[in-house]
GROMACS .gro file of C-alpha atoms in nm:
model
  468
    1MET     CA    1   2.999  11.273   7.511
    2GLN     CA    2   3.107  10.973   7.310
    3ILE     CA    3   3.465  11.100   7.322
    4LEU     CA    4   3.451  11.126   7.704
    5MET     CA    5   3.306  10.775   7.731
    6ALA     CA    6   3.573  10.638   7.501
    7SER     CA    7   3.845  10.813   7.703
    8SER     CA    8   3.698  10.675   8.023
    9ARG     CA    9   3.703  10.323   7.881
   10VAL     CA   10   4.067  10.366   7.780
   11MET     CA   11   4.159  10.493   8.127
   12TRP     CA   12   3.981  10.202   8.294
   13SER     CA   13   4.152   9.958   8.058
   14VAL     CA   14   4.492  10.106   8.135
   15ALA     CA   15   4.421  10.097   8.508
   16ALA     CA   16   4.305   9.736   8.485
   17GLY     CA   17   4.613   9.646   8.284
   18VAL     CA   18   4.840   9.810   8.541
   19ALA     CA   19   4.660   9.631   8.825
   20ILE     CA   20   4.690   9.296   8.650
   21ALA     CA   21   5.054   9.355   8.571
   22GLY     CA   22   5.116   9.453   8.933
   23ALA     CA   23   4.941   9.141   9.054
   24VAL     CA   24   5.152   8.929   8.819
   25VAL     CA   25   5.473   9.094   8.939
   26ALA     CA   26   5.370   9.054   9.304
   27PHE     CA   27   5.284   8.689   9.247
   28ALA     CA   28   5.618   8.633   9.075
   29LEU     CA   29   5.800   8.791   9.369
   30VAL     CA   30   5.611   8.595   9.634
   31TRP     CA   31   5.539   8.253   9.486
   32ARG     CA   32   5.797   7.979   9.502
   33PRO     CA   33   5.718   7.622   9.396
   34ALA     CA   34   5.733   7.332   9.638
   35ILE     CA   35   6.016   7.085   9.586
   36ALA     CA   36   5.910   6.721   9.579
   37ALA     CA   37   5.951   6.526   9.901
   38ILE     CA   38   6.192   6.235   9.915
   39GLU     CA   39   6.220   5.928  10.133
   40PRO     CA   40   6.461   6.005  10.419
   41PRO     CA   41   6.802   5.879  10.306
   42ALA     CA   42   6.977   5.615  10.515
   43PRO     CA   43   7.257   5.765  10.729
   44GLN     CA   44   7.504   5.509  10.597
   45SER     CA   45   7.447   5.636  10.245
   46PHE     CA   46   7.660   5.944  10.321
   47ASP     CA   47   8.038   5.936  10.303
   48ALA     CA   48   8.191   5.953  10.651
   49ALA     CA   49   8.451   6.212  10.548
   50LEU     CA   50   8.177   6.434  10.405
   51VAL     CA   51   7.982   6.407  10.731
   52ARG     CA   52   8.288   6.502  10.935
   53ARG     CA   53   8.342   6.804  10.715
   54GLY     CA   54   7.978   6.899  10.758
   55ARG     CA   55   8.018   6.870  11.136
   56ASP     CA   56   8.298   7.126  11.129
   57LEU     CA   57   8.098   7.358  10.905
   58ALA     CA   58   7.794   7.331  11.133
   59ALA     CA   59   8.017   7.427  11.426
   60ILE     CA   60   8.144   7.732  11.239
   61GLY     CA   61   7.784   7.825  11.162
   62ASN     CA   62   7.682   7.780  11.529
   63CYS     CA   63   7.387   7.573  11.404
   64SER     CA   64   7.326   7.368  11.717
   65ASP     CA   65   7.294   7.668  11.946
   66CYS     CA   66   7.031   7.841  11.734
   67HIS     CA   67   6.836   7.521  11.665
   68THR     CA   68   6.840   7.370  12.015
   69ALA     CA   69   6.611   7.489  12.293
   70SER     CA   70   6.686   7.453  12.662
   71GLY     CA   71   6.649   7.092  12.775
   72ALA     CA   72   6.559   6.976  12.424
   73ARG     CA   73   6.734   6.745  12.180
   74ASP     CA   74   7.006   6.874  11.953
   75PHE     CA   75   6.889   7.052  11.635
   76ALA     CA   76   6.519   6.996  11.721
   77GLY     CA   77   6.441   7.369  11.706
   78GLY     CA   78   6.201   7.560  11.926
   79LEU     CA   79   6.452   7.818  12.047
   80PRO     CA   80   6.279   8.157  12.089
   81VAL     CA   81   6.453   8.439  11.904
   82PRO     CA   82   6.330   8.779  12.026
   83THR     CA   83   6.322   9.052  11.763
   84PRO     CA   84   6.185   9.409  11.761
   85PHE     CA   85   5.889   9.265  11.569
   86GLY     CA   86   5.804   8.972  11.797
   87THR     CA   87   5.937   8.627  11.877
   88ILE     CA   88   6.037   8.375  11.611
   89TYR     CA   89   6.109   8.011  11.696
   90SER     CA   90   6.388   7.820  11.528
   91SER     CA   91   6.295   7.517  11.319
   92ASN     CA   92   6.360   7.146  11.360
   93ILE     CA   93   6.654   7.055  11.134
   94THR     CA   94   6.685   6.691  11.237
   95PRO     CA   95   6.601   6.430  10.968
   96ASP     CA   96   6.258   6.359  11.118
   97ALA     CA   97   6.025   6.287  10.828
   98GLU     CA   98   5.722   6.468  10.971
   99THR     CA   99   5.850   6.766  11.168
  100GLY     CA  100   6.210   6.804  11.050
  101ILE     CA  101   6.392   6.802  10.716
  102GLY     CA  102   6.393   6.427  10.661
  103ARG     CA  103   6.197   6.459  10.335
  104TRP     CA  104   6.406   6.746  10.205
  105SER     CA  105   6.629   6.679   9.907
  106GLU     CA  106   6.971   6.837   9.888
  107ALA     CA  107   6.827   7.082   9.634
  108ALA     CA  108   6.560   7.189   9.884
  109PHE     CA  109   6.823   7.235  10.155
  110ARG     CA  110   7.042   7.439   9.921
  111ARG     CA  111   6.747   7.664   9.826
  112ALA     CA  112   6.676   7.732  10.193
  113MET     CA  113   7.040   7.826  10.251
  114ARG     CA  114   7.069   8.044   9.941
  115SER     CA  115   6.722   8.198   9.912
  116GLY     CA  116   6.547   8.152  10.245
  117VAL     CA  117   6.266   7.935  10.106
  118ASP     CA  118   6.165   7.603  10.262
  119ARG     CA  119   6.077   7.282  10.080
  120ASP     CA  120   5.707   7.376  10.065
  121GLY     CA  121   5.788   7.710   9.902
  122ARG     CA  122   5.733   7.926  10.211
  123HIS     CA  123   5.958   8.226  10.271
  124LEU     CA  124   6.173   8.192  10.584
  125TYR     CA  125   6.219   8.476  10.828
  126PRO     CA  126   6.567   8.629  10.813
  127THR     CA  127   6.641   8.534  11.174
  128PHE     CA  128   6.774   8.238  10.976
  129PRO     CA  129   7.067   8.432  10.828
  130TYR     CA  130   7.036   8.330  10.465
  131ASP     CA  131   7.156   8.678  10.372
  132HIS     CA  132   7.494   8.535  10.481
  133PHE     CA  133   7.437   8.171  10.392
  134THR     CA  134   7.379   8.265  10.028
  135ASN     CA  135   7.761   8.290  10.014
  136VAL     CA  136   7.806   7.919  10.096
  137SER     CA  137   7.937   7.699   9.816
  138ASP     CA  138   7.757   7.396   9.673
  139GLN     CA  139   8.026   7.168   9.814
  140ASP     CA  140   7.985   7.301  10.166
  141ASN     CA  141   7.606   7.286  10.144
  142GLN     CA  142   7.642   6.922  10.042
  143ALA     CA  143   7.858   6.852  10.349
  144LEU     CA  144   7.617   7.033  10.582
  145TYR     CA  145   7.327   6.839  10.437
  146ALA     CA  146   7.512   6.510  10.491
  147PHE     CA  147   7.586   6.601  10.853
  148LEU     CA  148   7.231   6.704  10.939
  149MET     CA  149   7.073   6.405  10.765
  150THR     CA  150   7.287   6.172  10.977
  151ARG     CA  151   7.174   6.321  11.310
  152GLU     CA  152   6.919   6.145  11.527
  153PRO     CA  153   6.564   6.223  11.407
  154VAL     CA  154   6.356   6.409  11.667
  155HIS     CA  155   5.980   6.450  11.642
  156ALA     CA  156   5.933   6.815  11.743
  157PRO     CA  157   5.652   7.014  11.576
  158ALA     CA  158   5.724   7.377  11.504
  159ARG     CA  159   5.614   7.635  11.757
  160GLU     CA  160   5.395   7.917  11.630
  161ASN     CA  161   5.577   8.248  11.589
  162GLN     CA  162   5.449   8.542  11.789
  163LEU     CA  163   5.433   8.820  11.533
  164SER     CA  164   5.174   9.088  11.473
  165PHE     CA  165   4.997   9.150  11.140
  166PRO     CA  166   5.117   9.185  10.867
  167LEU     CA  167   5.453   9.036  10.967
  168ASP     CA  168   5.282   8.710  11.054
  169ARG     CA  169   5.219   8.670  10.679
  170ARG     CA  170   5.524   8.521  10.512
  171PHE     CA  171   5.463   8.688  10.177
  172VAL     CA  172   5.584   9.011  10.340
  173ILE     CA  173   5.931   8.857  10.355
  174ALA     CA  174   5.945   8.855   9.976
  175GLY     CA  175   5.949   9.234   9.984
  176TRP     CA  176   6.224   9.232  10.247
  177LYS     CA  177   6.432   9.005  10.026
  178LEU     CA  178   6.378   9.230   9.727
  179LEU     CA  179   6.528   9.517   9.926
  180PHE     CA  180   6.807   9.344  10.114
  181LEU     CA  181   6.894   8.995   9.988
  182ARG     CA  182   7.179   8.979   9.742
  183HIS     CA  183   7.220   8.634   9.586
  184GLY     CA  184   7.547   8.475   9.488
  185THR     CA  185   7.824   8.273   9.646
  186TYR     CA  186   8.142   8.437   9.774
  187GLN     CA  187   8.386   8.538   9.503
  188PRO     CA  188   8.755   8.532   9.602
  189ASP     CA  189   8.951   8.856   9.588
  190PRO     CA  190   9.249   8.792   9.356
  191ALA     CA  191   9.443   9.071   9.528
  192GLN     CA  192   9.444   8.873   9.854
  193GLY     CA  193   9.605   8.546   9.956
  194ALA     CA  194   9.437   8.208  10.005
  195GLU     CA  195   9.419   8.236  10.386
  196TRP     CA  196   9.259   8.581  10.375
  197ASN     CA  197   9.004   8.465  10.116
  198ARG     CA  198   8.920   8.156  10.321
  199GLY     CA  199   8.861   8.377  10.624
  200ALA     CA  200   8.647   8.619  10.426
  201TYR     CA  201   8.440   8.330  10.288
  202LEU     CA  202   8.375   8.195  10.639
  203VAL     CA  203   8.311   8.530  10.809
  204GLU     CA  204   8.079   8.661  10.539
  205GLY     CA  205   7.910   8.323  10.496
  206LEU     CA  206   7.862   8.042  10.747
  207ALA     CA  207   8.007   8.222  11.049
  208HIS     CA  208   7.772   8.517  10.975
  209CYS     CA  209   7.966   8.743  11.214
  210GLY     CA  210   7.794   9.054  11.087
  211ALA     CA  211   7.456   8.918  11.196
  212CYS     CA  212   7.548   9.008  11.554
  213HIS     CA  213   7.824   9.264  11.515
  214THR     CA  214   7.650   9.497  11.264
  215PRO     CA  215   7.373   9.743  11.358
  216ARG     CA  216   7.037   9.697  11.190
  217ASN     CA  217   6.792   9.938  11.033
  218ARG     CA  218   6.423   9.973  11.119
  219LEU     CA  219   6.335   9.682  10.892
  220GLY     CA  220   6.579   9.449  11.065
  221ALA     CA  221   6.840   9.441  10.788
  222GLU     CA  222   7.210   9.494  10.850
  223GLN     CA  223   7.334   9.844  10.779
  224ALA     CA  224   7.588   9.776  10.507
  225ARG     CA  225   7.768  10.108  10.558
  226ALA     CA  226   7.823  10.027  10.926
  227GLN     CA  227   7.943   9.669  10.885
  228PHE     CA  228   8.098   9.526  11.203
  229SER     CA  229   8.032   9.849  11.397
  230GLY     CA  230   7.851   9.670  11.680
  231GLY     CA  231   7.502   9.529  11.732
  232ASP     CA  232   7.254   9.409  11.992
  233VAL     CA  233   7.191   9.043  12.081
  234GLU     CA  234   6.968   8.921  12.365
  235ASN     CA  235   7.037   9.226  12.584
  236TRP     CA  236   7.410   9.193  12.517
  237HIS     CA  237   7.610   9.435  12.307
  238ALA     CA  238   7.814   9.268  12.033
  239TYR     CA  239   8.114   9.497  12.024
  240ALA     CA  240   8.240   9.673  11.716
  241ILE     CA  241   8.499   9.447  11.553
  242ASN     CA  242   8.649   9.702  11.320
  243GLY     CA  243   8.847  10.022  11.371
  244GLN     CA  244   8.579  10.141  11.616
  245SER     CA  245   8.651   9.860  11.864
  246PRO     CA  246   8.633   9.979  12.227
  247ALA     CA  247   8.891   9.721  12.341
  248PRO     CA  248   9.155   9.890  12.559
  249VAL     CA  249   9.428   9.697  12.375
  250PRO     CA  250   9.408   9.677  11.992
  251TRP     CA  251   9.339   9.335  11.843
  252ASP     CA  252   9.576   9.163  11.604
  253ALA     CA  253   9.564   8.829  11.419
  254ALA     CA  254   9.752   8.640  11.691
  255ALA     CA  255   9.521   8.763  11.968
  256LEU     CA  256   9.212   8.690  11.759
  257PHE     CA  257   9.329   8.336  11.692
  258THR     CA  258   9.391   8.261  12.060
  259TYR     CA  259   9.060   8.417  12.166
  260LEU     CA  260   8.856   8.232  11.904
  261ARG     CA  261   9.036   7.904  11.966
  262GLN     CA  262   9.051   7.904  12.346
  263GLY     CA  263   8.771   8.142  12.443
  264TRP     CA  264   9.004   8.387  12.619
  265HIS     CA  265   9.316   8.595  12.573
  266PRO     CA  266   9.528   8.748  12.851
  267ASP     CA  267   9.502   9.098  12.699
  268HIS     CA  268   9.128   9.077  12.627
  269GLY     CA  269   8.964   8.846  12.879
  270VAL     CA  270   8.708   8.566  12.851
  271ALA     CA  271   8.431   8.526  12.592
  272ARG     CA  272   8.090   8.580  12.751
  273GLY     CA  273   7.727   8.584  12.650
  274PRO     CA  274   7.643   8.463  12.297
  275MET     CA  275   8.014   8.474  12.209
  276ALA     CA  276   8.083   8.199  12.463
  277GLN     CA  277   7.880   7.959  12.250
  278VAL     CA  278   8.055   8.071  11.934
  279VAL     CA  279   8.405   8.004  12.064
  280ALA     CA  280   8.292   7.676  12.221
  281ASN     CA  281   8.200   7.558  11.874
  282LEU     CA  282   8.510   7.704  11.710
  283SER     CA  283   8.730   7.510  11.954
  284THR     CA  284   8.640   7.190  11.765
  285VAL     CA  285   8.708   7.296  11.404
  286PRO     CA  286   9.034   7.279  11.206
  287GLU     CA  287   9.295   7.523  11.331
  288SER     CA  288   9.355   7.645  10.977
  289ASP     CA  289   9.000   7.781  10.957
  290ILE     CA  290   9.042   7.976  11.281
  291ARG     CA  291   9.370   8.124  11.155
  292ALA     CA  292   9.196   8.223  10.833
  293ILE     CA  293   8.912   8.395  11.021
  294ALA     CA  294   9.167   8.574  11.241
  295ALA     CA  295   9.368   8.688  10.938
  296TYR     CA  296   9.063   8.830  10.764
  297MET     CA  297   8.926   9.001  11.076
  298ALA     CA  298   9.266   9.151  11.158
  299GLY     CA  299   9.237   9.328  10.825
  300VAL     CA  300   8.886   9.447  10.916
  301PHE     CA  301   9.015   9.588  11.246
  302GLY     CA  302   9.302   9.749  11.059
  303ALA     CA  303   9.636   9.861  11.196
  304PRO     CA  304   9.592  10.084  11.502
  305THR     CA  305   9.684  10.449  11.479
  306ALA     CA  306   9.998  10.562  11.659
  307ASP     CA  307   9.788  10.717  11.937
  308ARG     CA  308   9.571  10.405  11.972
  309LYS     CA  309   9.880  10.184  11.994
  310ARG     CA  310  10.039  10.413  12.250
  311ARG     CA  311   9.731  10.402  12.473
  312GLY     CA  312   9.712  10.023  12.439
  313ASP     CA  313  10.078   9.988  12.535
  314GLU     CA  314  10.021  10.207  12.840
  315VAL     CA  315   9.726   9.991  12.951
  316LEU     CA  316   9.932   9.674  12.906
  317ALA     CA  317  10.229   9.817  13.092
  318GLN     CA  318  10.008   9.918  13.382
  319ALA     CA  319   9.840   9.575  13.387
  320ASN     CA  320  10.171   9.390  13.373
  321SER     CA  321  10.318   9.599  13.653
  322ARG     CA  322  10.078   9.448  13.903
  323THR     CA  323  10.269   9.219  14.137
  324GLY     CA  324  10.199   9.031  14.456
  325PRO     CA  325   9.887   8.857  14.582
  326ALA     CA  326   9.549   9.019  14.612
  327SER     CA  327   9.593   9.078  14.981
  328SER     CA  328   9.877   9.323  14.919
  329SER     CA  329   9.659   9.548  14.702
  330SER     CA  330   9.315   9.495  14.845
  331THR     CA  331   9.330   9.832  15.016
  332ALA     CA  332   9.363  10.017  14.687
  333PRO     CA  333   8.988  10.067  14.631
  334ALA     CA  334   8.939  10.217  14.976
  335ALA     CA  335   9.224  10.458  14.913
  336GLN     CA  336   9.051  10.582  14.601
  337ALA     CA  337   8.708  10.610  14.759
  338SER     CA  338   8.741  10.988  14.787
  339ASN     CA  339   8.755  11.014  14.410
  340SER     CA  340   8.501  10.747  14.333
  341ASP     CA  341   8.176  10.618  14.467
  342ALA     CA  342   8.249  10.492  14.821
  343THR     CA  343   7.981  10.223  14.802
  344GLY     CA  344   8.120  10.083  14.478
  345ALA     CA  345   8.474  10.091  14.617
  346SER     CA  346   8.370   9.900  14.928
  347ILE     CA  347   8.185   9.636  14.726
  348TYR     CA  348   8.484   9.591  14.498
  349ALA     CA  349   8.719   9.547  14.793
  350ALA     CA  350   8.492   9.288  14.952
  351ALA     CA  351   8.373   9.090  14.648
  352CYS     CA  352   8.611   9.143  14.357
  353ALA     CA  353   8.966   9.240  14.450
  354ASN     CA  354   9.060   8.899  14.585
  355CYS     CA  355   9.039   8.751  14.234
  356HIS     CA  356   9.100   9.051  14.010
  357GLU     CA  357   9.411   9.166  14.193
  358THR     CA  358   9.601   8.840  14.199
  359ASP     CA  359   9.904   8.701  14.020
  360ARG     CA  360   9.716   8.396  13.888
  361VAL     CA  361   9.705   8.399  13.508
  362LEU     CA  362   9.390   8.380  13.301
  363PRO     CA  363   9.165   8.196  13.270
  364TYR     CA  364   9.215   8.077  13.631
  365GLY     CA  365   9.245   8.421  13.787
  366GLY     CA  366   9.036   8.730  13.726
  367ILE     CA  367   9.127   8.955  13.435
  368ASN     CA  368   9.300   9.280  13.518
  369LEU     CA  369   8.997   9.504  13.485
  370GLY     CA  370   9.200   9.770  13.310
  371LEU     CA  371   9.193   9.534  13.011
  372SER     CA  372   8.817   9.476  13.022
  373THR     CA  373   8.626   9.576  12.711
  374ALA     CA  374   8.306   9.547  12.917
  375LEU     CA  375   8.414   9.852  13.118
  376SER     CA  376   8.517  10.054  12.812
  377GLY     CA  377   8.212   9.954  12.604
  378PRO     CA  378   7.939  10.196  12.493
  379ASP     CA  379   7.694  10.094  12.767
  380ALA     CA  380   7.682   9.890  13.087
  381ARG     CA  381   7.485   9.591  12.956
  382ASN     CA  382   7.768   9.342  12.922
  383ALA     CA  383   7.928   9.435  13.251
  384ALA     CA  384   7.589   9.408  13.425
  385ASN     CA  385   7.523   9.067  13.272
  386ILE     CA  386   7.862   8.936  13.386
  387VAL     CA  387   7.822   9.061  13.743
  388LEU     CA  388   7.470   8.918  13.765
  389SER     CA  389   7.537   8.574  13.618
  390GLY     CA  390   7.909   8.521  13.673
  391VAL     CA  391   8.106   8.255  13.489
  392ARG     CA  392   7.995   7.903  13.563
  393PRO     CA  393   8.236   7.608  13.566
  394VAL     CA  394   8.202   7.321  13.320
  395ALA     CA  395   8.196   6.973  13.472
  396GLY     CA  396   8.512   6.778  13.390
  397GLU     CA  397   8.692   7.076  13.237
  398ARG     CA  398   8.947   7.329  13.358
  399GLY     CA  399   8.828   7.679  13.284
  400PRO     CA  400   8.734   8.022  13.415
  401ILE     CA  401   8.495   8.061  13.706
  402MET     CA  402   8.333   8.362  13.869
  403PRO     CA  403   8.037   8.370  14.106
  404GLY     CA  404   7.725   8.554  14.000
  405PHE     CA  405   7.593   8.824  14.231
  406ALA     CA  406   7.230   8.839  14.120
  407ALA     CA  407   7.113   8.700  14.454
  408GLY     CA  408   7.371   8.875  14.670
  409MET     CA  409   7.340   9.234  14.546
  410ASN     CA  410   7.047   9.455  14.459
  411ASP     CA  411   7.034   9.671  14.147
  412ASP     CA  412   7.160   9.986  14.320
  413GLN     CA  413   7.461   9.802  14.465
  414ILE     CA  414   7.557   9.654  14.128
  415ALA     CA  415   7.512   9.994  13.965
  416ALA     CA  416   7.742  10.151  14.227
  417LEU     CA  417   8.001   9.880  14.164
  418LEU     CA  418   7.986   9.927  13.786
  419ASN     CA  419   8.018  10.303  13.813
  420TYR     CA  420   8.324  10.258  14.032
  421LEU     CA  421   8.483  10.006  13.796
  422ARG     CA  422   8.418  10.228  13.495
  423ALA     CA  423   8.585  10.526  13.663
  424ARG     CA  424   8.879  10.345  13.818
  425PHE     CA  425   8.970  10.092  13.550
  426GLY     CA  426   8.810  10.231  13.236
  427LYS     CA  427   8.911  10.589  13.319
  428LEU     CA  428   8.602  10.699  13.127
  429PRO     CA  429   8.298  10.915  13.200
  430PRO     CA  430   8.010  10.728  13.368
  431TRP     CA  431   7.744  10.549  13.167
  432THR     CA  432   7.394  10.692  13.182
  433ASP     CA  433   7.123  10.534  13.397
  434VAL     CA  434   7.324  10.230  13.504
  435ALA     CA  435   7.064  10.120  13.764
  436ARG     CA  436   6.801  10.085  13.491
  437THR     CA  437   7.047   9.892  13.273
  438VAL     CA  438   7.108   9.650  13.562
  439ALA     CA  439   6.734   9.608  13.618
  440ASP     CA  440   6.679   9.539  13.248
  441ALA     CA  441   6.966   9.288  13.247
  442ARG     CA  442   6.824   9.107  13.550
  443ARG     CA  443   6.479   9.088  13.393
  444SER     CA  444   6.616   8.980  13.055
  445GLN     CA  445   6.825   8.700  13.205
  446SER     CA  446   6.532   8.574  13.411
  447VAL     CA  447   6.305   8.547  13.105
  448PHE     CA  448   6.575   8.419  12.871
  449LEU     CA  449   6.702   8.143  13.097
  450GLN     CA  450   6.351   8.004  13.131
  451THR     CA  451   6.300   7.963  12.758
  452SER     CA  452   6.634   7.909  12.587
  453THR     CA  453   6.974   7.749  12.603
  454GLY     CA  454   7.080   8.017  12.851
  455PHE     CA  455   7.396   8.114  12.669
  456SER     CA  456   7.436   8.418  12.893
  457ASN     CA  457   7.586   8.180  13.148
  458ALA     CA  458   7.739   7.916  12.923
  459PRO     CA  459   8.119   7.918  12.945
  460ALA     CA  460   8.346   7.855  12.652
  461GLY     CA  461   8.378   7.484  12.596
  462ALA     CA  462   8.032   7.407  12.730
  463THR     CA  463   7.889   7.272  12.405
  464GLN     CA  464   7.929   6.900  12.346
  465ARG     CA  465   7.972   6.811  11.984
  466ASP     CA  466   7.784   6.537  11.806
  467LYS     CA  467   7.998   6.264  11.657
  468PRO     CA  468   7.943   6.156  11.295
   0.00000   0.00000   0.00000
């Protein structure tokens, strides 16, 4: 009996020790100390050249578009970010002392960028892509800090996130970080040149391209083995930007540079949806950085196979063979109606052919739809979004324009049009359940435009940059 009691006491002691050790480990994983508050530094205390560099870096990081809600002041936060787990609102990153980052030291800012922990020691949700920003150098973090601390302070209290238990408890994020966050700044590849390494540093870090263009697992982390294979963003599909790209014509470094710099390319069309905001920001940064991004991403796409190149050349030859004004070819859809949906063909002839079968060059005429990635993409979401919202003009700028048809066509009519376009120009089997995709796109745009910056309709060049 005494032996059993002694054994029981030992077992309970071991169990208690394990529980205490587990609690200590859990506390060590979760707890982060607060960093002392500072008095907001005077804007003139920052070097002007450093601020200008920070402005360019913030543009590459697309900071203003994620931290600016519709109708609100720049960088004041409050933008809703829908996720599979609920809605998270972006934070105020103006130098307001009470509701922004005015009392954050540079060390606190750097910790947030590298580790996803705010000044008070709270874990930040990974909608703030610190899994990419951990690659940013100390020098670039210093420049970003200088830029943000010289913006106009805006008093804008944080909005409460709409997450269910237990995800509404920030300590859960510590476990997510343990699984998916890899610390450390970008390390150059000595086998590659300076331009390639600069592009890799930007793409994998501040530009965080994989955050949109990489599929995610059930816990919301990027699938490392499927990097750049395509993702989902606000009911848009971010296309694969590797060897799996659905673009009818293969991308190369020159095309990528033009597209990222100008927001369009004659062989690939105009940037739409969230990408429109990205290229609007990239249009303001040093050309050398865009060339570096293009050089790195051209390597990610890889050289096309002989068959892929042949098919791309055929598409280009067919597109370039189009001559004459739209009126001379506007009967083409009707002639093909016997092989395609007659309703879609009629709608195309009435609403689309006049722009898309013209000799005007992009971005002032409609793209030859045989070159459209939206029609060769894996689903109809992007094409539906474009037809619904169109391409809106920017006051005072020359740029692409296309009317939206959300008010002029019902879901079945748009679905018929998309099916026709897919068959005629994409020469691909039909998508599944296009009418439902159109309905979802219409509903998503209606909700999104009421609560956000509305980037689904924002053309390239629409973002106005702050001056240092």
